[in-house]
XYZ file of C-alpha atoms in Angstrom:
721
model
C 13.762 10.352 16.788
C 13.256 6.919 18.286
C 14.710 3.850 16.653
C 12.505 1.471 14.754
C 10.615 -1.095 16.826
C 8.890 -4.014 15.162
C 5.845 -3.850 17.401
C 5.629 -7.643 17.302
C 5.597 -8.090 21.079
C 1.886 -7.416 21.163
C 0.290 -7.334 24.606
C -2.352 -9.845 25.504
C -4.849 -9.654 28.317
C -5.778 -13.314 28.321
C -3.592 -15.553 30.415
C -2.194 -18.516 28.596
C -2.856 -17.027 25.145
C 0.088 -17.315 22.787
C 1.863 -14.079 21.923
C 3.522 -15.063 18.672
C 4.459 -12.772 16.725
C 0.511 -12.792 -2.001
C -0.721 -11.299 -3.559
C 0.346 -7.778 -4.489
C 0.212 -5.018 -1.897
C -0.585 -1.796 -3.627
C 1.174 1.076 -1.939
C -0.025 4.588 -2.603
C 2.217 7.324 -1.294
C 0.226 10.559 -1.292
C 2.212 13.515 0.041
C -0.568 16.072 -0.444
C 0.766 19.575 0.062
C 3.659 17.985 1.846
C 7.042 16.703 0.878
C 7.385 13.803 3.225
C 4.165 12.708 4.837
C 3.813 9.099 3.944
C 4.969 5.578 4.673
C 6.864 5.185 7.944
C 7.377 3.006 10.949
C 7.630 3.191 14.669
C 8.959 6.222 16.510
C 7.741 9.301 18.294
C 7.707 12.752 16.833
C 10.524 14.965 18.055
C 10.839 18.679 18.321
C 12.628 20.179 15.361
C 14.765 22.103 17.839
C 16.803 18.910 17.880
C 16.932 18.841 14.087
C 19.547 21.627 13.792
C 17.099 24.340 12.863
C 17.994 27.965 13.508
C 15.976 31.123 13.815
C 16.772 34.571 12.515
C 17.165 36.845 15.518
C 15.998 39.769 13.440
C 12.815 38.038 12.270
C 9.418 39.041 13.511
C 8.189 37.013 16.462
C 5.387 34.637 15.551
C 2.547 34.707 18.050
C 0.445 31.507 18.090
C -3.104 32.226 17.022
C -5.692 30.157 18.840
C -8.394 28.980 16.456
C -11.744 30.597 17.131
C -13.806 28.643 19.654
C -11.032 26.117 20.332
C -12.221 25.047 23.828
C -11.465 21.389 23.307
C -11.705 21.600 19.515
C -8.855 20.564 17.230
C -8.793 21.319 13.503
C -6.493 19.136 11.419
C -6.241 18.155 7.752
C -6.776 15.065 5.620
C -5.358 14.548 2.089
C -7.023 16.545 -0.675
C -6.733 15.627 -3.444
C -8.034 12.968 -3.497
C -10.371 13.987 -0.677
C -12.818 11.851 1.275
C -16.127 11.179 -0.479
C -17.098 8.102 1.553
C -16.350 6.604 4.953
C -16.657 2.996 3.807
C -13.618 1.273 5.370
C -13.390 -1.410 2.683
C -11.927 0.944 0.065
C -8.225 1.798 -0.070
C -8.768 5.541 -0.109
C -8.114 8.524 2.155
C -10.967 7.606 4.506
C -8.801 4.846 5.966
C -7.070 7.591 7.968
C -10.372 8.304 9.738
C -11.860 4.815 9.792
C -9.124 2.717 11.328
C -8.977 3.399 15.029
C -10.878 6.680 15.237
C -14.509 6.022 14.255
C -14.135 2.256 13.890
C -12.009 0.000 16.025
C -10.654 -3.363 14.960
C -9.370 -6.386 16.785
C -5.935 -4.789 16.818
C -4.759 -1.231 16.224
C -1.961 1.280 16.727
C -0.879 2.974 19.925
C 0.763 6.401 20.037
C 4.132 4.850 19.182
C 2.690 3.223 16.029
C 2.992 -0.229 17.578
C 0.358 -2.933 17.165
C -1.696 -3.416 20.344
C -4.974 -5.214 21.124
C -8.161 -3.170 20.794
C -11.407 -5.177 20.580
C -9.316 -8.323 21.023
C -8.284 -9.521 24.452
C -5.711 -11.853 22.919
C -5.234 -14.751 20.529
C -3.915 -18.266 20.173
C -2.108 -19.675 17.158
C -2.090 -23.273 15.966
C 1.208 -25.145 15.811
C 1.201 -25.098 12.014
C 0.907 -21.285 12.044
C -2.292 -21.321 9.987
C -5.194 -20.888 12.400
C -5.564 -17.805 14.562
C -8.255 -17.825 17.242
C -9.015 -14.262 18.325
C -10.737 -13.661 21.655
C -12.920 -10.549 21.879
C -13.519 -8.406 24.949
C -17.059 -8.656 26.311
C -17.355 -4.962 27.218
C -16.853 -3.374 23.764
C -19.925 -1.500 22.510
C -21.247 0.103 19.355
C -22.335 3.724 19.698
C -25.962 2.530 19.829
C -25.136 0.407 22.869
C -25.082 -2.977 21.118
C -22.196 -5.309 21.990
C -19.406 -5.711 19.440
C -19.280 -9.399 18.535
C -17.366 -11.791 16.316
C -20.375 -11.832 13.994
C -19.829 -8.110 13.242
C -16.349 -8.824 11.910
C -17.553 -11.846 9.949
C -20.333 -9.753 8.399
C -17.988 -6.939 7.345
C -15.442 -9.295 5.820
C -17.929 -11.470 3.948
C -19.569 -8.300 2.616
C -16.276 -7.499 0.933
C -15.790 -11.056 -0.286
C -19.234 -11.276 -1.866
C -18.659 -12.245 -5.537
C -21.133 -9.517 -6.504
C -18.905 -6.863 -4.912
C -16.928 -5.657 -7.906
C -15.298 -2.882 -5.858
C -13.640 -5.221 -3.364
C -9.954 -4.584 -2.659
C -9.114 -7.763 -0.830
C -5.379 -7.125 -0.796
C -5.908 -4.190 1.602
C -7.007 -6.201 4.632
C -6.574 -9.468 6.481
C -8.613 -11.052 3.670
C -5.511 -10.985 1.487
C -4.222 -14.003 3.385
C -7.447 -15.752 4.413
C -7.805 -19.273 3.060
C -9.979 -19.393 -0.088
C -10.863 -15.684 0.121
C -9.917 -15.005 -3.492
C -11.415 -18.289 -4.662
C -14.780 -17.476 -3.080
C -14.717 -13.916 -4.391
C -14.123 -15.224 -7.913
C -16.949 -17.741 -7.592
C -14.669 -20.782 -7.622
C -15.626 -22.104 -4.161
C -18.650 -21.689 -1.848
C -18.680 -19.386 1.200
C -18.419 -22.358 3.531
C -14.814 -22.921 2.397
C -13.607 -19.431 3.359
C -11.214 -19.502 6.319
C -13.323 -17.324 8.632
C -15.428 -18.948 11.327
C -17.468 -17.535 14.193
C -16.975 -19.874 17.165
C -19.238 -17.839 19.439
C -20.035 -14.175 20.083
C -16.567 -13.518 21.455
C -14.385 -15.957 19.571
C -13.384 -15.653 15.911
C -11.243 -18.119 13.983
C -9.132 -17.067 11.002
C -7.330 -19.635 8.857
C -4.677 -18.330 6.492
C -3.520 -19.873 3.230
C 0.051 -20.122 4.489
C 1.619 -19.208 7.843
C 1.369 -15.433 7.970
C 1.603 -12.696 10.617
C -1.848 -11.044 10.505
C -1.977 -8.654 13.468
C -0.827 -5.722 11.331
C -3.514 -6.484 8.756
C -6.146 -6.640 11.507
C -5.370 -2.983 12.261
C -6.093 -1.895 8.681
C -9.292 -0.046 7.805
C -10.785 -2.826 5.686
C -10.461 -5.232 8.638
C -12.797 -3.110 10.773
C -16.211 -4.484 11.869
C -19.597 -3.135 10.778
C -22.959 -3.141 12.530
C -25.084 -5.445 10.306
C -28.379 -3.821 11.288
C -27.289 -0.377 10.145
C -25.503 -1.435 6.960
C -28.368 -3.694 5.871
C -30.838 -0.861 6.420
C -28.708 1.715 4.556
C -26.294 -0.275 2.365
C -24.916 2.636 0.317
C -24.815 5.455 2.860
C -24.749 3.859 6.303
C -21.836 6.111 7.271
C -23.838 9.359 7.072
C -24.267 11.029 10.477
C -28.003 10.287 10.691
C -27.308 6.547 10.362
C -23.729 6.111 11.555
C -22.984 3.579 14.272
C -19.340 3.049 15.194
C -17.304 1.249 17.815
C -14.361 3.668 17.896
C -13.581 6.436 20.394
C -15.284 9.033 18.151
C -18.446 9.140 16.052
C -19.430 11.184 13.012
C -21.370 14.332 13.893
C -21.305 15.841 10.401
C -19.890 14.792 7.056
C -19.600 16.811 3.866
C -18.099 14.715 1.055
C -14.675 16.172 0.244
C -15.376 18.848 2.855
C -15.334 19.077 6.631
C -15.825 15.985 8.776
C -16.705 16.682 12.407
C -16.148 14.025 15.045
C -17.275 13.964 18.675
C -16.606 11.429 21.461
C -18.534 8.160 21.386
C -20.431 8.080 24.713
C -20.662 4.279 24.619
C -16.991 3.662 23.922
C -15.129 1.308 26.231
C -11.411 1.122 25.531
C -8.979 -1.709 26.063
C -7.824 -1.909 29.693
C -4.208 -0.981 30.238
C -3.940 1.072 27.037
C -4.196 4.801 26.306
C -7.193 4.610 23.978
C -7.996 8.265 23.257
C -7.263 11.889 24.132
C -9.573 14.549 25.532
C -10.524 16.497 22.401
C -14.234 17.342 22.550
C -14.536 18.094 18.833
C -12.242 17.098 15.967
C -12.695 18.944 12.691
C -11.070 17.195 9.739
C -10.693 19.564 6.797
C -9.286 19.090 3.277
C -5.592 19.828 3.018
C -4.464 22.838 1.000
C -1.228 24.042 -0.553
C -1.071 26.882 1.997
C -1.213 24.847 5.199
C 1.391 26.960 7.012
C -0.491 30.158 6.177
C -3.714 28.554 7.404
C -1.925 27.510 10.578
C -0.647 31.037 11.193
C -4.127 32.437 10.572
C -5.657 30.125 13.171
C -7.548 28.027 10.639
C -5.560 24.917 11.580
C -4.234 23.667 14.901
C -1.947 21.106 13.267
C -0.360 21.443 9.830
C 2.061 19.532 7.645
C 5.093 21.416 6.393
C 4.736 21.138 2.667
C 7.935 22.418 1.106
C 11.452 23.702 1.775
C 10.166 27.271 1.424
C 7.637 26.578 4.178
C 10.423 25.214 6.352
C 12.517 28.327 5.776
C 9.566 30.514 6.729
C 9.151 28.567 9.972
C 12.846 28.845 10.808
C 12.821 32.618 10.393
C 9.565 33.297 12.255
C 10.310 31.828 15.679
C 8.123 28.764 15.188
C 10.781 26.216 16.098
C 9.088 25.313 19.369
C 5.972 24.311 17.406
C 7.865 22.421 14.698
C 8.167 18.653 15.082
C 9.790 15.864 13.077
C 8.390 12.347 12.904
C 9.871 9.253 11.257
C 8.597 8.411 7.810
C 9.741 5.072 6.511
C 9.348 5.685 2.821
C 11.913 5.926 0.068
C 12.011 8.211 -2.965
C 13.579 6.294 -5.820
C 13.795 5.842 -9.564
C 11.759 2.908 -10.858
C 12.277 1.386 -14.296
C 9.213 2.398 -16.307
C 8.579 -0.991 -18.006
C 8.833 0.480 -21.495
C 8.173 -1.972 -24.320
C 10.475 -0.083 -26.689
C 13.909 -1.671 -27.352
C 16.586 0.641 -26.002
C 20.178 0.765 -24.717
C 18.646 1.396 -21.313
C 17.828 -2.303 -21.144
C 21.616 -2.767 -20.878
C 22.517 -3.396 -17.230
C 25.779 -1.439 -17.427
C 23.968 1.635 -18.734
C 21.472 1.557 -15.882
C 24.273 0.963 -13.365
C 26.115 3.979 -14.742
C 23.015 6.107 -14.240
C 22.640 4.906 -10.656
C 26.281 5.586 -9.793
C 26.334 9.032 -11.414
C 23.495 10.457 -9.306
C 24.790 12.574 -6.429
C 22.187 12.477 -3.682
C 23.511 14.942 -1.109
C 22.980 18.013 -3.332
C 19.424 16.840 -4.004
C 18.627 16.481 -0.305
C 20.308 19.741 0.711
C 19.575 22.025 -2.233
C 16.236 20.730 -3.503
C 14.730 19.438 -0.259
C 16.454 21.805 2.178
C 17.368 18.872 4.380
C 13.868 17.405 4.547
C 15.082 13.833 4.239
C 18.236 11.751 4.317
C 20.560 10.317 1.670
C 20.345 6.582 1.010
C 21.369 4.180 -1.736
C 19.264 1.356 -0.269
C 15.592 0.795 0.522
C 16.118 1.462 4.202
C 15.938 4.263 6.718
C 17.649 4.660 10.111
C 17.071 1.511 12.133
C 15.308 -0.393 9.348
C 15.655 -4.178 9.964
C 16.647 -5.015 6.380
C 19.352 -2.339 6.183
C 22.183 -4.639 7.277
C 21.292 -7.118 4.528
C 21.174 -4.595 1.662
C 23.969 -3.354 -0.541
C 23.172 -0.629 -3.050
C 25.380 0.733 -5.804
C 27.829 3.373 -4.546
C 28.052 6.902 -5.892
C 31.084 6.924 -8.170
C 31.042 9.169 -11.217
C 34.379 7.872 -12.519
C 33.187 4.271 -12.380
C 29.888 5.325 -13.964
C 31.721 6.832 -16.933
C 33.776 3.659 -17.262
C 30.663 1.461 -17.281
C 28.999 3.656 -19.888
C 32.057 3.423 -22.138
C 32.195 -0.362 -21.686
C 28.567 -0.515 -22.780
C 29.531 1.311 -25.993
C 28.318 4.813 -25.130
C 31.335 6.902 -24.063
C 30.233 10.233 -22.600
C 26.665 9.325 -23.480
C 27.289 9.352 -27.229
C 24.740 7.266 -29.114
C 22.262 7.091 -26.250
C 18.676 8.131 -26.939
C 16.884 10.586 -24.680
C 16.228 9.138 -21.228
C 12.679 9.826 -20.063
C 11.982 10.804 -16.460
C 8.321 10.545 -15.492
C 7.336 12.631 -12.476
C 4.030 13.394 -10.736
C 2.482 16.813 -11.214
C 3.000 19.160 -8.235
C -0.538 18.554 -6.972
C 0.445 14.928 -6.388
C 3.962 15.552 -5.056
C 5.452 19.022 -4.896
C 9.009 17.752 -5.083
C 8.665 15.216 -7.901
C 9.541 17.605 -10.720
C 12.330 19.471 -8.855
C 13.968 16.143 -8.008
C 13.673 15.034 -11.648
C 15.234 18.330 -12.755
C 18.164 17.846 -10.389
C 18.739 14.295 -11.651
C 18.495 15.512 -15.234
C 21.181 18.110 -14.600
C 23.500 15.623 -12.887
C 23.172 13.012 -15.647
C 23.906 15.643 -18.277
C 26.951 16.954 -16.423
C 28.347 13.616 -15.271
C 27.533 11.295 -18.189
C 26.374 13.435 -21.088
C 22.926 11.795 -21.037
C 20.080 13.909 -22.380
C 16.771 13.622 -20.553
C 13.164 14.632 -20.974
C 10.876 15.164 -17.988
C 7.227 14.197 -18.418
C 4.716 15.268 -15.777
C 1.915 12.786 -15.118
C -1.478 13.330 -13.498
C -2.537 11.241 -10.504
C -4.194 8.423 -12.460
C -1.456 8.001 -15.073
C 1.316 8.356 -12.514
C -0.268 5.750 -10.238
C -0.589 3.306 -13.130
C 3.077 3.800 -14.003
C 4.247 3.161 -10.454
C 1.941 0.406 -9.293
C 1.000 -1.662 -12.303
C 2.356 -3.307 -15.435
C 3.631 -2.025 -18.794
C 1.673 0.771 -20.465
C 1.433 1.795 -24.108
C 3.410 4.811 -25.258
C 5.913 4.834 -22.402
C 9.436 5.685 -23.527
C 12.507 4.021 -21.980
C 13.428 5.624 -18.684
C 12.501 5.868 -15.038
C 9.656 7.057 -12.852
C 10.337 9.305 -9.870
C 8.493 7.091 -7.406
C 7.879 6.802 -3.685
C 8.143 3.460 -1.943
C 5.898 3.339 1.094
C 4.741 0.765 3.627
C 0.987 0.170 3.727
C 0.909 -0.978 7.329
C 3.126 -2.779 9.789
C 3.869 -6.385 8.941
C 7.008 -8.363 8.106
C 5.877 -8.738 4.488
C 6.568 -5.036 3.887
C 10.277 -5.168 4.678
C 11.341 -4.254 1.119
C 9.505 -0.878 1.228
C 8.025 -1.511 -2.212
C 11.325 -2.124 -3.991
C 9.841 -5.334 -5.416
C 6.738 -3.657 -6.865
C 7.981 -4.442 -10.361
C 8.010 -8.195 -9.737
C 4.259 -8.578 -9.351
C 3.559 -8.461 -13.084
C 5.144 -10.158 -16.087
C 6.775 -7.490 -18.221
C 8.131 -5.342 -15.394
C 11.702 -5.768 -14.068
C 14.013 -8.221 -15.793
C 12.074 -8.934 -18.998
C 13.234 -8.294 -22.564
C 11.463 -5.615 -24.614
C 10.140 -8.340 -26.902
C 8.529 -10.089 -23.943
C 7.093 -6.793 -22.723
C 5.573 -6.231 -26.166
C 3.942 -9.663 -25.956
C 2.184 -8.925 -22.667
C 1.366 -5.274 -23.405
C -2.224 -5.982 -24.565
C -2.934 -7.753 -21.269
C -2.667 -4.446 -19.437
C -4.057 -1.986 -21.936
C -7.318 -3.530 -23.142
C -10.244 -4.745 -21.005
C -9.962 -8.229 -22.515
C -6.843 -9.418 -24.304
C -7.657 -9.255 -28.059
C -5.791 -12.471 -28.875
C -7.713 -14.296 -26.146
C -11.023 -12.882 -27.372
C -10.249 -14.275 -30.824
C -9.331 -17.623 -29.296
C -12.057 -18.079 -26.665
C -14.874 -15.766 -27.682
C -15.962 -12.339 -26.486
C -16.997 -12.265 -22.808
C -18.715 -8.925 -23.401
C -21.179 -10.568 -25.808
C -24.176 -11.643 -23.648
C -24.875 -14.569 -25.968
C -21.421 -16.094 -25.606
C -21.092 -19.013 -23.220
C -24.751 -19.975 -23.215
C -23.947 -23.052 -25.312
C -21.372 -25.579 -24.107
C -19.741 -25.414 -27.528
C -18.501 -21.944 -26.547
C -16.650 -23.502 -23.621
C -14.646 -26.066 -25.591
C -11.653 -23.782 -26.426
C -11.392 -22.771 -22.766
C -11.717 -26.367 -21.601
C -8.855 -27.506 -23.847
C -6.559 -24.680 -22.760
C -7.287 -25.262 -19.079
C -5.864 -28.767 -19.294
C -2.709 -27.543 -21.056
C -2.181 -24.672 -18.627
C -2.702 -26.780 -15.519
C -0.186 -29.338 -16.768
C 2.426 -26.590 -17.313
C 1.759 -24.908 -13.963
C 1.778 -28.150 -11.980
C 5.009 -29.324 -13.621
C 6.709 -25.983 -12.939
C 5.502 -25.952 -9.320
C 6.885 -29.432 -8.643
C 10.301 -28.279 -9.864
C 10.541 -25.528 -7.232
C 12.087 -25.832 -3.737
C 9.826 -27.466 -1.154
C 9.551 -24.252 0.891
C 8.227 -22.346 -2.095
C 5.964 -25.208 -3.167
C 4.231 -24.977 0.207
C 3.498 -21.307 -0.512
C 2.483 -21.826 -4.137
C 0.252 -24.798 -3.418
C -0.736 -24.717 0.264
C -2.397 -27.794 1.778
C -6.170 -27.646 1.890
C -6.501 -25.167 -0.956
C -8.639 -26.360 -3.884
C -6.525 -27.397 -6.835
C -6.735 -25.479 -10.094
C -8.736 -28.340 -11.559
C -11.180 -28.248 -8.645
C -11.609 -24.504 -9.031
C -12.298 -24.938 -12.739
C -14.795 -27.705 -12.033
C -16.623 -25.415 -9.596
C -17.077 -22.791 -12.319
C -18.256 -25.424 -14.800
C -20.749 -26.682 -12.234
C -22.035 -23.145 -11.842
C -22.768 -23.116 -15.585
C -24.459 -26.501 -15.412
C -26.664 -25.364 -12.524
C -27.627 -22.076 -14.175
C -31.297 -21.856 -15.163
C -31.178 -18.836 -17.449
C -29.120 -17.740 -20.430
C -27.812 -14.720 -18.512
C -26.690 -16.944 -15.629
C -24.893 -19.276 -18.049
C -23.190 -16.285 -19.667
C -22.137 -15.017 -16.227
C -20.515 -18.380 -15.508
C -18.723 -18.159 -18.860
C -17.330 -14.736 -17.963
C -15.972 -16.195 -14.717
C -14.403 -19.027 -16.690
C -12.922 -16.641 -19.258
C -11.360 -14.485 -16.536
C -10.103 -17.600 -14.755
C -8.165 -18.565 -17.886
C -7.299 -15.500 -19.958
C -5.587 -12.114 -19.431
C -7.860 -9.159 -18.764
C -7.739 -5.769 -17.073
C -11.494 -5.148 -16.947
C -11.733 -6.237 -13.307
C -8.444 -4.711 -12.139
C -7.577 -1.145 -11.205
C -5.182 1.359 -12.786
C -3.231 -0.672 -15.372
C -3.039 -4.153 -13.957
C -3.927 -7.558 -15.271
C -5.249 -10.697 -13.598
C -1.938 -12.370 -12.840
C -3.727 -15.420 -11.438
C -5.250 -16.337 -14.815
C -4.083 -19.733 -16.042
C -2.797 -18.441 -19.381
C -0.824 -15.720 -17.587
C 0.677 -18.154 -15.086
C 1.580 -20.698 -17.744
C 3.261 -18.077 -19.957
C 5.034 -16.570 -16.952
C 6.362 -19.906 -15.734
C 7.530 -20.840 -19.214
C 9.218 -17.575 -20.212
C 10.729 -16.047 -17.088
C 14.494 -15.990 -16.623
C 16.224 -17.753 -13.758
C 16.787 -14.340 -12.162
C 13.107 -13.464 -12.373
C 12.220 -16.830 -10.857
C 14.592 -16.194 -7.943
C 13.103 -12.750 -7.349
C 9.627 -14.213 -7.129
C 10.818 -16.909 -4.741
C 12.641 -14.478 -2.444
C 9.632 -12.176 -2.484
C 7.384 -15.084 -1.497
C 9.696 -15.987 1.392
C 9.745 -12.378 2.575
C 5.986 -12.003 2.412
C 5.340 -15.254 4.239
C 7.748 -14.604 7.092
C 6.266 -14.547 10.584
C 8.749 -12.028 12.014
C 10.521 -8.902 10.796
C 13.928 -10.477 11.378
C 13.076 -13.386 9.072
C 11.576 -11.112 6.426
C 14.542 -8.729 6.571
C 16.952 -11.427 5.368
C 14.903 -12.189 2.267
C 14.083 -8.536 1.621
C 17.774 -7.694 1.756
C 18.646 -10.437 -0.707
C 15.886 -9.416 -3.116
C 16.390 -5.661 -2.953
C 20.162 -5.911 -3.270
C 19.752 -7.795 -6.546
C 17.334 -5.174 -7.895
C 19.621 -2.336 -6.791
C 22.772 -3.928 -8.199
C 21.091 -4.256 -11.598
C 19.641 -0.737 -11.258
C 16.045 -1.648 -11.948
C 15.442 0.541 -8.919
C 17.655 3.436 -7.789
C 17.057 4.672 -4.224
C 17.577 8.418 -3.737
C 16.613 9.486 -0.215
C 14.419 8.580 2.729
C 11.658 10.851 3.956
C 10.813 12.500 7.239
C 7.590 14.238 8.262
C 7.753 17.834 9.435
C 4.665 19.350 11.027
C 3.445 22.235 13.175
C 1.356 21.742 16.304
C -0.129 24.561 18.406
C 1.185 24.738 21.997
C -2.205 23.808 23.423
C -2.558 20.687 21.274
C -0.986 17.284 21.873
C -1.401 13.857 20.330
C -1.204 14.692 16.627
C 0.096 11.522 14.996
C 1.699 11.720 11.549
C 0.797 8.624 9.570
C 3.977 6.586 9.112
C 2.371 4.304 6.513
C 1.036 4.765 2.982
C -1.322 7.732 2.495
C 0.746 9.925 4.787
C -0.889 12.966 6.392
C -2.168 12.295 9.938
C -4.062 9.347 11.383
C -5.164 7.962 14.759
C -7.043 11.209 15.411
C -8.506 9.678 18.572
C -5.313 10.549 20.469
C -5.735 14.321 19.998
C -5.945 16.358 23.195
C -6.067 20.014 24.198
C -4.499 21.684 27.207
């Protein structure tokens, strides 16, 4: 397996062009019918013959079965559940595996080594202050209808997402996450003219970021792909159906059955980037929903490429002479225990108790006995070659020291401790979640005398536990979670270890503080705020200015608190918190008020009031899973006032990591941040993942997805012999 490469030395085809290489990033690790098929970094797949596999000489010889009618056809899977019901690239769902690079091509994309390379772009230049990127487009790129791909097509696709009327927008999952005033425009606080995206001419696009930020990785993400305005305007809800579809990628959609088979064929108008391998020779690519019997389907000739989904599958492969078809690819994701943000007071809020738990877990038996070697032991959020590894220091395995810590905390041999809850995904979400939880349960009982209870969670509830804030009814304990990397960029150096810092009430807060913020996450509109400011769901509220007075008063108080707190922070962080050129909080509030003043109808005035309410008060109505609007003034003011010094440092280090321009810079801050979280056992790393897969002898170019969502991606590189 090749060592990690940052991919930051991106090629440029334009002489003289510079080659330089905050919001929450939601990471969804979806190992569908597979143990380890998500979140990874750079490296080629290797034959499993070099992974110390053995075959049983007495086993029956496995004869490869060529899928019927192969002749240039490759059949490969996509994740199901959740399936693919749409091909809209703007949504963070399984279709991103098909959209980015295969049927749509962005300014930048991934090569076969998972490195960022230019695609539609010929190169870029970067301003001295690191804020303004000017991207130069190739003149020969074409849509499948023959139209040229222009800067306007990217502008159209991005502004379509930013439209304030687009309630489904997921701005964090694209370059828009860092575009100047993107969130402000989407919320209605500033006009479109203030968004940091500008078309200079047909082949020149200017992107201004809020703070200096490496964006090439984000430009390779699905939601950063262009769209053909003519087609999308004509068919706004189903433009991706085969009868309408127009793409600029190497392949186009021939047929599409929602949550069924997707058939792709070569795009006859495609012109790839000179000097790059842009696609393979597959004449037809059939993408089919993944199943729990992928190896059986592979043996039966139903699949040409299949993920190895469990240790039992791996054993079958080893004993049926399939080693030559078995490959291992790097997967830079970490399985770990994540504090579950319970609001219930408990001894598990005691740092020594959590440290004892972390030090009493023996990882090698889990990897060998539960996973059959499909992964590697780690006590840090790093995998072989990971840049931040040298800056991290996790808690060591030491059962004797763990017992000592537990006794010092007042719970010798676990006496007096309540049941520790372990939340794990149901097998349909992750086959190994429950077995891993069972192994941990057994070790904690044997080593510390701690009693546990395993709770299996469905996809929706499990995702909310992992990715969002505190939830009602959660008992003190940990979630068996998977930390993945959404895409390549320096900001992802902590492999999701800092997920619990994005919301007040996660890591480092007291149970009393968690109880205070609990309603923010579990009701559409915070009940206390509704009583204070009025009900935004009442269409008559906000029509009269009198309804605005409570909000107006609180805005002034909140802004004073936030501004004072910001001025007290280090200059480097201040520049991130309050970047030059960004409208002040007062200016954003004034913009919303002006919208109310300009409104001609009662419904328009109420709509402005709802914007104002959400600008000020906690709500989860417009967020996904179990989140809250952390940018609301009341939330920020409470957060700034009540956080501990440790929590403040975590946020600062996270901001430095996420605003680093190189992996080496980000690795330093990620190491500092993650070490602190590990030492206090808010997170407990268990093992890193690897992707095992089968590929028929006549197929090449299958590319396991080393980022969040797992499975395979970059289908355009598939070839047949």
